[in-house]
Tab-separated table of C-alpha atoms in Angstrom:
chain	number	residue	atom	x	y	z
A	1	UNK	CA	45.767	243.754	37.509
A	2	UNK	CA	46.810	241.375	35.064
A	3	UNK	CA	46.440	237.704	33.775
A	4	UNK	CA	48.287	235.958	31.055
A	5	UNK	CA	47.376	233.185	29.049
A	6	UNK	CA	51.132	232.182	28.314
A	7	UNK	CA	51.031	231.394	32.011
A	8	UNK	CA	48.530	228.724	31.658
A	9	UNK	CA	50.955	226.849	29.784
A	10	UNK	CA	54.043	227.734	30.928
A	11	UNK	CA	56.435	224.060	30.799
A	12	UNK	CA	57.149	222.928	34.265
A	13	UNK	CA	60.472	221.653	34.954
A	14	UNK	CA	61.054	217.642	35.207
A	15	UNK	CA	60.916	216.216	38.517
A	16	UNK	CA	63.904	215.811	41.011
A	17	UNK	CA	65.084	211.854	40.494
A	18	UNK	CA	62.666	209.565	42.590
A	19	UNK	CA	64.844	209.267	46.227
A	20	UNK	CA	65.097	212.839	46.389
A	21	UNK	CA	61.267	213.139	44.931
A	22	UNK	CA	60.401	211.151	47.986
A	23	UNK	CA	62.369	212.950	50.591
A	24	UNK	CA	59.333	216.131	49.512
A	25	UNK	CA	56.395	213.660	50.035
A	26	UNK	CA	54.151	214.951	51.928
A	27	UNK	CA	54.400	212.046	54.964
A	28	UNK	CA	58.064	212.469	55.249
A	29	UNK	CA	57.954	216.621	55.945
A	30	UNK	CA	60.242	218.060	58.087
A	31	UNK	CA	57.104	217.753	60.718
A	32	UNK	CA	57.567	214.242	60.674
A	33	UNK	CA	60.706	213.824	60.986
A	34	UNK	CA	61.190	215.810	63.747
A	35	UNK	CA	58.699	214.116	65.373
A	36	UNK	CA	60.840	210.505	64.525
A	37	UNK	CA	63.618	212.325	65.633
A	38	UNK	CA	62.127	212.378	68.946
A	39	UNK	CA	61.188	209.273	69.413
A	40	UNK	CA	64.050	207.819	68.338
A	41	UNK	CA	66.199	210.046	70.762
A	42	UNK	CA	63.982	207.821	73.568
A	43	UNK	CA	64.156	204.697	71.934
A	44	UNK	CA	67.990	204.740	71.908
A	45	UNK	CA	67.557	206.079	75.687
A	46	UNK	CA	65.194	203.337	76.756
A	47	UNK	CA	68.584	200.809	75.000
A	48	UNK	CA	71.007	202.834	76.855
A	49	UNK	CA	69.626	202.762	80.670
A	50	UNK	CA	68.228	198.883	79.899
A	51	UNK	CA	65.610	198.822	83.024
A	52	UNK	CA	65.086	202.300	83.736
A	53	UNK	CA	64.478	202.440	87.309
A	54	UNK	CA	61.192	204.579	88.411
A	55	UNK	CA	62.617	207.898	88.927
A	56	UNK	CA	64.499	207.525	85.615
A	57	UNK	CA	60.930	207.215	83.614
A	58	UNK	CA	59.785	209.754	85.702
A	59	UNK	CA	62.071	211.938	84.119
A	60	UNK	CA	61.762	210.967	81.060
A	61	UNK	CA	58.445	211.714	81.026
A	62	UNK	CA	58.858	215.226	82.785
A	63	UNK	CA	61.727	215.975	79.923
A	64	UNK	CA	59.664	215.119	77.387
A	65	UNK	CA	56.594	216.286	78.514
A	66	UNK	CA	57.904	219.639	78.945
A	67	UNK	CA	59.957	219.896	75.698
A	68	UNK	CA	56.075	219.251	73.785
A	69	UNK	CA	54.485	222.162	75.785
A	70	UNK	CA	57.282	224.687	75.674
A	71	UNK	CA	58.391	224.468	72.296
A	72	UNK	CA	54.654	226.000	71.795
A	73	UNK	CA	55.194	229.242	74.246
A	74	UNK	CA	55.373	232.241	71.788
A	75	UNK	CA	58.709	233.855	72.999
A	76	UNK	CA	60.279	229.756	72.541
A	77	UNK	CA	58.571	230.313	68.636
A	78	UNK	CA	59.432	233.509	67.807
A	79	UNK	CA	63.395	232.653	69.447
A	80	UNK	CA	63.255	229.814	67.393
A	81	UNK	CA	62.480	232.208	64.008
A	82	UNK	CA	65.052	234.068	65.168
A	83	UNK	CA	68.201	231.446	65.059
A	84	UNK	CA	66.766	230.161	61.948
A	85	UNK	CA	66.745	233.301	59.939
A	86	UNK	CA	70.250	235.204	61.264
A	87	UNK	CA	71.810	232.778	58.523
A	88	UNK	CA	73.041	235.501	55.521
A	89	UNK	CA	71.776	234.674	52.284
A	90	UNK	CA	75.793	234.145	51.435
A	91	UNK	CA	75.268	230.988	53.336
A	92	UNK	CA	74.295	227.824	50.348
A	93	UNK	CA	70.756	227.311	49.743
A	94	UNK	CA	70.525	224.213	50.364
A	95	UNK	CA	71.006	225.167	53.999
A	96	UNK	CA	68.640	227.959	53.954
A	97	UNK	CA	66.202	225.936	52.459
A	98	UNK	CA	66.465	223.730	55.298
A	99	UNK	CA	66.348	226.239	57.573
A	100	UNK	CA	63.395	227.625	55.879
A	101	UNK	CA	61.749	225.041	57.393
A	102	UNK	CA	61.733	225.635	61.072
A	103	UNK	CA	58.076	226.763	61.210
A	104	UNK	CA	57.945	222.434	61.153
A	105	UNK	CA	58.983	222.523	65.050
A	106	UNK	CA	55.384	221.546	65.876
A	107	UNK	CA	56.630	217.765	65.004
A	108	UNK	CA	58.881	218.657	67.640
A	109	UNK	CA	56.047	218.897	70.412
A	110	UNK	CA	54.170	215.933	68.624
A	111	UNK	CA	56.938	213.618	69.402
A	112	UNK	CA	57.800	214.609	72.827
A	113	UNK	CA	53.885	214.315	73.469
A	114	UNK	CA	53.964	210.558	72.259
A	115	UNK	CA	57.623	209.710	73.908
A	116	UNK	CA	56.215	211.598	77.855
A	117	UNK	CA	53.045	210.097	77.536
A	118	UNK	CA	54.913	206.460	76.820
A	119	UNK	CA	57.412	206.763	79.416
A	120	UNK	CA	54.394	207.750	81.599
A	121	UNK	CA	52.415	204.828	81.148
A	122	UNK	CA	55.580	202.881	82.065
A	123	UNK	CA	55.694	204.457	85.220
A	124	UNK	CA	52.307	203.954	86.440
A	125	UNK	CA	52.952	200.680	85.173
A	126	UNK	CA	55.281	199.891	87.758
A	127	UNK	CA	54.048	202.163	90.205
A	128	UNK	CA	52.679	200.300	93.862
A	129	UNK	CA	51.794	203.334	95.625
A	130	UNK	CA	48.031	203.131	96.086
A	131	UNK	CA	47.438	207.258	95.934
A	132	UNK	CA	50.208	207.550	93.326
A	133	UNK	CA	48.696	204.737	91.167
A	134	UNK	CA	45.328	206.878	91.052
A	135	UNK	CA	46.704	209.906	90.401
A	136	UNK	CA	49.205	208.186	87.687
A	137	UNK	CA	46.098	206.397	86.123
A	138	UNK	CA	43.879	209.234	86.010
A	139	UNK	CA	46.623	211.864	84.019
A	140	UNK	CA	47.548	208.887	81.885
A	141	UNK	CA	43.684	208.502	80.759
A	142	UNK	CA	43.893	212.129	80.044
A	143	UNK	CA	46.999	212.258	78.128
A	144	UNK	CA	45.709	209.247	75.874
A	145	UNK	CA	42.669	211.559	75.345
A	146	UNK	CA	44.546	214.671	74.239
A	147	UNK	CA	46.354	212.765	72.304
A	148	UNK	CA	43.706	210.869	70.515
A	149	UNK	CA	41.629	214.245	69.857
A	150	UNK	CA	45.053	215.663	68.419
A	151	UNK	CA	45.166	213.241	65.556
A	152	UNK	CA	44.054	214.485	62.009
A	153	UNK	CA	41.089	213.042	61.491
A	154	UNK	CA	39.324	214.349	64.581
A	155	UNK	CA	41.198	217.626	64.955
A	156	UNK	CA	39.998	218.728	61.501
A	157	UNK	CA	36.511	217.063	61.440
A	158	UNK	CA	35.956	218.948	64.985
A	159	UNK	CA	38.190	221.593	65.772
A	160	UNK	CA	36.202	223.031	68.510
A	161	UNK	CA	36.295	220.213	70.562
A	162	UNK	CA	39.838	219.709	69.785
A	163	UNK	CA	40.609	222.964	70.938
A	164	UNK	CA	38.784	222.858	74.450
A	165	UNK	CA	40.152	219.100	75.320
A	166	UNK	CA	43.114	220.654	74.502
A	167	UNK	CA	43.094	223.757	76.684
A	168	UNK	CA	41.138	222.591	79.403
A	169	UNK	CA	42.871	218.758	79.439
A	170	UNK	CA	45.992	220.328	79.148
A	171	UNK	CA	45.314	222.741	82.683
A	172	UNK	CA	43.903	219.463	84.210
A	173	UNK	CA	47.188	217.310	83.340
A	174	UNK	CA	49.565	219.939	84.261
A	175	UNK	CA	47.846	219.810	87.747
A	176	UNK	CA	47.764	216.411	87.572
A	177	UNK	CA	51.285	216.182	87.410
A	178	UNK	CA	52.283	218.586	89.982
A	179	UNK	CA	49.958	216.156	92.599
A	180	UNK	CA	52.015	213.164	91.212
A	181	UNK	CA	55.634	214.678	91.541
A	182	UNK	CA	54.550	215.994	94.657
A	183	UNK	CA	53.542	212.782	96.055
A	184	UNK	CA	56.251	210.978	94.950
A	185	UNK	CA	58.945	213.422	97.074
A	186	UNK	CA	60.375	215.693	94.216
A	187	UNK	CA	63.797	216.739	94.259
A	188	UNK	CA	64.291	220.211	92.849
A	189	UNK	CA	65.120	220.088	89.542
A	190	UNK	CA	61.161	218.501	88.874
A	191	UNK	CA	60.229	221.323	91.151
A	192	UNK	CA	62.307	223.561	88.975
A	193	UNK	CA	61.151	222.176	85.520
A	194	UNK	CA	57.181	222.247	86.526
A	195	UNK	CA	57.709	225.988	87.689
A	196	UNK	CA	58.879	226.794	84.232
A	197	UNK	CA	56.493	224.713	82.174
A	198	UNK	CA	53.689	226.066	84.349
A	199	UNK	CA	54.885	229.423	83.987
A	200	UNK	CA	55.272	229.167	79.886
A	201	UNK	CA	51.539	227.693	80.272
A	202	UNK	CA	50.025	230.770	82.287
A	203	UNK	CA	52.371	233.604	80.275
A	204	UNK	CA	49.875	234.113	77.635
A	205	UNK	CA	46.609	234.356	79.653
A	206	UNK	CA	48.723	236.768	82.018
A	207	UNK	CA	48.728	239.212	79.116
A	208	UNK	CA	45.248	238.456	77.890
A	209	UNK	CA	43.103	241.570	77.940
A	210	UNK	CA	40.066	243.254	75.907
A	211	UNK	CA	40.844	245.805	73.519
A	212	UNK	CA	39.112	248.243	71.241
A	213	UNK	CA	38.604	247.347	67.796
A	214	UNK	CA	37.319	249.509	64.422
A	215	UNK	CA	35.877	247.470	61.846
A	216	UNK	CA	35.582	248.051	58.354
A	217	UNK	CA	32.992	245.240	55.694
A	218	UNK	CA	33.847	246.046	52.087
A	219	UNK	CA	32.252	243.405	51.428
A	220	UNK	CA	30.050	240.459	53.059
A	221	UNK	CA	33.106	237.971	52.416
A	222	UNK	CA	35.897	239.744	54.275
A	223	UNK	CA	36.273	242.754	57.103
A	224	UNK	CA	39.352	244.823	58.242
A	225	UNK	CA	40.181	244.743	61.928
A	226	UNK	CA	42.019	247.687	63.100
A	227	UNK	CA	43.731	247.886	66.603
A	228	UNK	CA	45.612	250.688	67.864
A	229	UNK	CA	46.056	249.548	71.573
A	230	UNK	CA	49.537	250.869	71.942
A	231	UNK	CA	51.092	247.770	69.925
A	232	UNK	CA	52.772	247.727	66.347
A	233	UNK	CA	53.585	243.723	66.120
A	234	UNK	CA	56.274	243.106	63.452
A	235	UNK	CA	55.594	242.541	60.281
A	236	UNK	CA	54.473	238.736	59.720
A	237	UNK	CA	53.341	237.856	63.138
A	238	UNK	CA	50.068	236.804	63.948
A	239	UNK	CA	47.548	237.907	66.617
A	240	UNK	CA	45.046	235.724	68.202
A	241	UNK	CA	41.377	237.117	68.840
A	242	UNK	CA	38.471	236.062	70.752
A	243	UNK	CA	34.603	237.009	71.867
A	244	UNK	CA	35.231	234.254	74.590
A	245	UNK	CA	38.258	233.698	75.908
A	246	UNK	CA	37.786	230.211	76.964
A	247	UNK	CA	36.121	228.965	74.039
A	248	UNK	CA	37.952	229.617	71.263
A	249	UNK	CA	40.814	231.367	69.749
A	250	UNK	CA	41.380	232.610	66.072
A	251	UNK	CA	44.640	233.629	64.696
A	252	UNK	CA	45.263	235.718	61.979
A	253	UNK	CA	47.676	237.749	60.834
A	254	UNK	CA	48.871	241.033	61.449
A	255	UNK	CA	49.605	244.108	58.560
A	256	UNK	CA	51.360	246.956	60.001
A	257	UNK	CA	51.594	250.058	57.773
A	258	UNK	CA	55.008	251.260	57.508
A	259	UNK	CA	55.544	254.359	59.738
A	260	UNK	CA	52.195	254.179	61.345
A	261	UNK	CA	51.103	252.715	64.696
A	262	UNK	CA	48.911	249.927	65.623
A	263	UNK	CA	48.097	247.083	62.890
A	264	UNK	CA	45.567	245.555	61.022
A	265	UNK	CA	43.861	242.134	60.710
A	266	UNK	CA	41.982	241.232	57.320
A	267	UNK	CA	39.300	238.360	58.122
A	268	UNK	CA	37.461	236.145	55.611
A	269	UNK	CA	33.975	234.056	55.859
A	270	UNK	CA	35.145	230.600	56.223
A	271	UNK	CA	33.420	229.024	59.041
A	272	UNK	CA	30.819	230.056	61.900
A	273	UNK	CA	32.846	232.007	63.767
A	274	UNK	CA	34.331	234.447	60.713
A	275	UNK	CA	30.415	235.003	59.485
A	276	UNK	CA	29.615	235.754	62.451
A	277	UNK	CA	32.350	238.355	63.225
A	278	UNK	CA	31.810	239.394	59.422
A	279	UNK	CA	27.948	240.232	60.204
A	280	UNK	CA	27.752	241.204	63.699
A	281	UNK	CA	31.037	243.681	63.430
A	282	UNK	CA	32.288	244.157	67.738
A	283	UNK	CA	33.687	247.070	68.915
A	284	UNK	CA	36.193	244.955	71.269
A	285	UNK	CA	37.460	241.910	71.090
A	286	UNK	CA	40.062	240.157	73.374
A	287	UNK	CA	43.413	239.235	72.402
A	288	UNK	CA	46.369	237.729	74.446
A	289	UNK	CA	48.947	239.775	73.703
A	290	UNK	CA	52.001	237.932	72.840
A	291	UNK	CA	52.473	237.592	68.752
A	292	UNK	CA	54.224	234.775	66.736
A	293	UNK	CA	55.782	234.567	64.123
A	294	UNK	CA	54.554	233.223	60.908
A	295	UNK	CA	56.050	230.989	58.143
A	296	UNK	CA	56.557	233.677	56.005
A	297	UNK	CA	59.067	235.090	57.907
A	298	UNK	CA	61.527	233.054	56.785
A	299	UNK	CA	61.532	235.647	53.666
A	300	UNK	CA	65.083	237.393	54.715
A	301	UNK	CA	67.286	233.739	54.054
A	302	UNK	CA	66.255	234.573	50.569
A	303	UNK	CA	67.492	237.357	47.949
A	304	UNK	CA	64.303	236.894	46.476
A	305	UNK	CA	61.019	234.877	47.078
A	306	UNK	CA	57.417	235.203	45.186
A	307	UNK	CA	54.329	235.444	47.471
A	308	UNK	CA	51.597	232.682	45.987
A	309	UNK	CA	47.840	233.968	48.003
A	310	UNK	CA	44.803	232.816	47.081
A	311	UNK	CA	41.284	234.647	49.045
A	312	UNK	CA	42.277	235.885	52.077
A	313	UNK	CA	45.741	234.469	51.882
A	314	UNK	CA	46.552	237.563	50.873
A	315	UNK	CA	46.200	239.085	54.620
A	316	UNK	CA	49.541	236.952	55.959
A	317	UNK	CA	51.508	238.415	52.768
A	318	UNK	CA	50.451	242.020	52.964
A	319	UNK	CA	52.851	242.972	55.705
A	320	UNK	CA	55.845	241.921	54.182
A	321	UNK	CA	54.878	243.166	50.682
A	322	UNK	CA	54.463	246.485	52.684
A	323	UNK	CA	57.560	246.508	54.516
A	324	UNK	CA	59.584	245.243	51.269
A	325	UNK	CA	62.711	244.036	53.289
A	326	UNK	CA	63.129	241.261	50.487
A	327	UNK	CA	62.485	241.474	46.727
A	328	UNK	CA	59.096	239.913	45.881
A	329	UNK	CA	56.852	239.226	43.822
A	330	UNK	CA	52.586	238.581	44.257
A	331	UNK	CA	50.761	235.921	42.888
A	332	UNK	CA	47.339	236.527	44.147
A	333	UNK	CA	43.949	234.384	42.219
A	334	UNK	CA	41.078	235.306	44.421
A	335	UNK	CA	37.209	236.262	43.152
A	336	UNK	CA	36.454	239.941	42.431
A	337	UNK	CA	39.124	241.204	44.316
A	338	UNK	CA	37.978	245.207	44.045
A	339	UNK	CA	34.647	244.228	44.909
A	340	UNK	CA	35.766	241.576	47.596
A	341	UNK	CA	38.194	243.126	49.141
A	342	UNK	CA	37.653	246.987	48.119
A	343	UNK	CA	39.348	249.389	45.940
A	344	UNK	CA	41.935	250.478	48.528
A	345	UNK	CA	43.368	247.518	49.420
A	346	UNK	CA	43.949	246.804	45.845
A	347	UNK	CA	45.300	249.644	45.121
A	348	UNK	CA	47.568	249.319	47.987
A	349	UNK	CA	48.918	246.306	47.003
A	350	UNK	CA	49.258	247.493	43.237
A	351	UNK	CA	51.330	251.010	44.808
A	352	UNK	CA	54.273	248.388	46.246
A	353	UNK	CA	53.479	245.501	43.929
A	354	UNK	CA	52.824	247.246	40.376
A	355	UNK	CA	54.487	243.908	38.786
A	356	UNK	CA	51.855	241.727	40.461
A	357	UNK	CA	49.576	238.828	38.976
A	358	UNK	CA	46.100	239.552	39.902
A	359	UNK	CA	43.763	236.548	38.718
A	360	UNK	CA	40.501	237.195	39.044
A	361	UNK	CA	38.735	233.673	39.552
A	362	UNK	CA	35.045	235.299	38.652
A	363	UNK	CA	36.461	236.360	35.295
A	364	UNK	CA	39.317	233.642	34.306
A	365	UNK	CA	38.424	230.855	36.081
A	366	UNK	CA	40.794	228.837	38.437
A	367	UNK	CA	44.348	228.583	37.335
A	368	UNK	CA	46.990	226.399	37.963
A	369	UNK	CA	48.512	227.689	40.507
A	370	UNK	CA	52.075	225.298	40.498
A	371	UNK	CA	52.749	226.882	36.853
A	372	UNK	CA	51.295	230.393	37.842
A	373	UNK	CA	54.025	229.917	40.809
A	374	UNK	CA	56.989	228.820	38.447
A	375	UNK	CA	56.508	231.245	36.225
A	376	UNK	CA	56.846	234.012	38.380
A	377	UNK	CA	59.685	232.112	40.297
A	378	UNK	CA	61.705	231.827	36.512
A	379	UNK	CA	60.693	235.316	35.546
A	380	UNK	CA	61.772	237.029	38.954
A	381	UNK	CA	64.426	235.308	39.361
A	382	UNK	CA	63.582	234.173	43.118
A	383	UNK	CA	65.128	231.570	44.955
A	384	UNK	CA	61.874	230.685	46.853
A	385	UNK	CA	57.929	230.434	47.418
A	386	UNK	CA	56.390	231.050	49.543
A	387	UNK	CA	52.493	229.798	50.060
A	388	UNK	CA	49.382	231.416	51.398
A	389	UNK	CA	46.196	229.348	50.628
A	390	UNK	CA	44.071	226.688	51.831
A	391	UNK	CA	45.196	223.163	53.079
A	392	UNK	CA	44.494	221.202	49.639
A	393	UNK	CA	46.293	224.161	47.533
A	394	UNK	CA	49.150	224.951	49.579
A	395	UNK	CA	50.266	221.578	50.087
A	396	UNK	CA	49.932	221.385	45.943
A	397	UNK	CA	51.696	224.278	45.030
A	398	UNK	CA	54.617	223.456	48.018
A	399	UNK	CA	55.092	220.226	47.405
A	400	UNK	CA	54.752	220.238	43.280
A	401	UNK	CA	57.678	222.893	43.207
A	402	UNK	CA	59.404	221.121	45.819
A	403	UNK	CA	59.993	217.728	44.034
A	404	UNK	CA	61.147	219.902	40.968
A	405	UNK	CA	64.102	221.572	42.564
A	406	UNK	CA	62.260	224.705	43.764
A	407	UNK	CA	62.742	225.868	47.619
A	408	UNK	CA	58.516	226.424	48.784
A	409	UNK	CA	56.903	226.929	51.903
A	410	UNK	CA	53.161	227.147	53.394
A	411	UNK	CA	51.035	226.237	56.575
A	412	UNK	CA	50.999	222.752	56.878
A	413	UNK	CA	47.962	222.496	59.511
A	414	UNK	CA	49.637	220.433	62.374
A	415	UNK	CA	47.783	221.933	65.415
């Protein structure tokens, strides 16, 4: 493990002139846009047809509708990876960098939320039909609720209850839907489309079952979750885990050793539901079967990319510093990290990462993080960064190399 002071200083370069600064701010990310991109696709559809005529918005609302929810199914995700990283790294960066960024497709399903839910309301507007109205008035009280409990400021202050109106309002407006297109005499390509979107919906919980699980506590801040259920994911993709299925759901992600089956899932106090996993260790858990890809497999559209972690961030980049498909380099600042985390996962690291900055916090303090970044970027030669940390931090570190040139990615929280 090693520190350097010369990193603590280390000169940033100037930033990018100010209308390509502002293209990196943090309100215009690719997740926005998408999302305007969206809603602008309706808006010049609404100009187009003039005075949509009923079934018109109905479709338009089914499109849309169903364009949100299945650009969420894990298969659409993981597809979606896929096209974005078969680019070679021959290809200019400026178009991997932008390709980099397709973990951002959640703006997708935010604005074809906001356009179905719109061309819905316009429907029941003009809708006469006493059973349809009630049906029509109902869903679109229920949409305006999801979508209201989606919105920053409530889905981070309350989570929990973002994730059950969610789920459960979700179930309720896809059935919802079904009795309105039924009742309106649907021809079959509705029929057709509601199949699929239902079928997308129920796919996961299809594969949902309860596994065995071998728990390891170096430490009272972080466990290792082993599986070996007959399942090595690939490396980067996450795994969601549950005590209650239809409570709540916790992703994390998933380190497969090279050459050995099953996987491993490295999980960190930070909130109610870790401490309690971390102190009350289960011997099965459920899980749902199906795993996603992450943002950090975008790695292979780079020659080479430096890993920034901080705390448990380190559990997302472990796989691919393990499977070393692309030149990297680790960046890690966490507290303790032998005692934390335990001498073999250190050393682990270390075996496949013997170049690596290790900051100890407890020792050193907190860095800077955007020059600790940099620094390995310049000294590695890398032509990305890639991001593992908390909300405040990541968006930091991404965004202040972004608006100096630099090609960075991280989480950016938008479910």
């Amino acid at each position: 493990m090693t520190t350097s002071l010369e990193r603590r200083s280390v000169e940033l370069p100037p930033r990018t002139p100010a209308p390509r600064r502002l293209l990196k701010h943090p309100r215009l990310m690719h997740h926005n846009r998408l999302a305007a991109l969206v809603l602008t696709a309706n808006l010049v559809f609404l100009y187009a047809s003039w005075t949509p005529s009923t079934r018109t918005m109905g479709h338009a609302a089914l499109a849309n509708l169903a364009l949100a929810i299945l650009v969420r199914q894990q298969y659409v995700i993981n597809l979606l990876f896929k096209l974005a990283t078969w680019a070679p790294t021959s290809w200019p960066l400026k178009v991997r960098w932008t390709l980099g960024k397709v973990y951002h497709f959640g703006g997708v399903h935010v604005g074809g939320a906001l356009a179905g839910a719109s061309w819905f309301l316009a429907l029941t507007i003009s809708t006469t039909d006493g059973p349809l109205m009630a049906v029509g008035w109902t869903l679109t009280a229920l949409l305006a609720l999801i979508i209201a409990t989606a919105l920053p400021p409530f889905r981070s202050r309350h989570h929990d209850h973002f994730e059950k109106i969610h789920r459960f309002g979700g179930w309720t407006a896809l059935a919802l839907f079904w009795t309105h297109t039924l009742l309106a005499a649907p021809g079959p390509v509705e029929v057709a489309v509601l199949s699929v979107v239902t079928f997308s919906v129920a796919l996961p919980w299809l594969r949902l079952r309860k596994v065995d699980v071998r728990v390891e506590r170096p430490s009272p801040h972080v466990v290792l979750a082993r599986f070996d259920h007959g399942e090595t994911p690939f490396a980067g993709s996450s795994t969601a885990i549950s005590r209650s299925p239809l409570k709540e759901w916790h992703s994390f992600a998933n380190v497969p050793a090279p050459g050995e089956p099953g996987f491993r899932l490295t999980i960190s106090r930070a909130g109610d539901w870790t401490g309690d996993f971390i102190d009350d260790m289960p011997n099965r858990i459920w899980v749902k079967g199906i795993t996603t890809a992450g943002v950090a497999n975008i790695e292979t559209l780079f020659t080479k990319v430096v890993y920034v972690a901080t705390g448990s961030g380190i559990g997302p980049c472990l796989p691919h510093l393990l499977a070393a498909e692309v030149p990297s380099r680790l960046v890690w600042a966490t507290r303790d990290p032998r005692t934390t985390y335990g001498d073999a996962l250190v050393d682990e690291i270390l075996a496949v990462q013997p170049h690596a900055l290790i900051w100890d916090t407890s020792r050193d303090g907190k860095p800077d993080m955007v020059r600790l970044a940099y620094a390995a970027y310049r000294d590695f030669g890398a032509e990305a960064v890639i991001c593992i940390s908390n909300k405040k931090l990541t968006w930091q570190v991404v965004h202040g190399l972004e608006q100096r040139g630099i090609p960075a990615y991280g989480a950016i929280w938008d479910s």
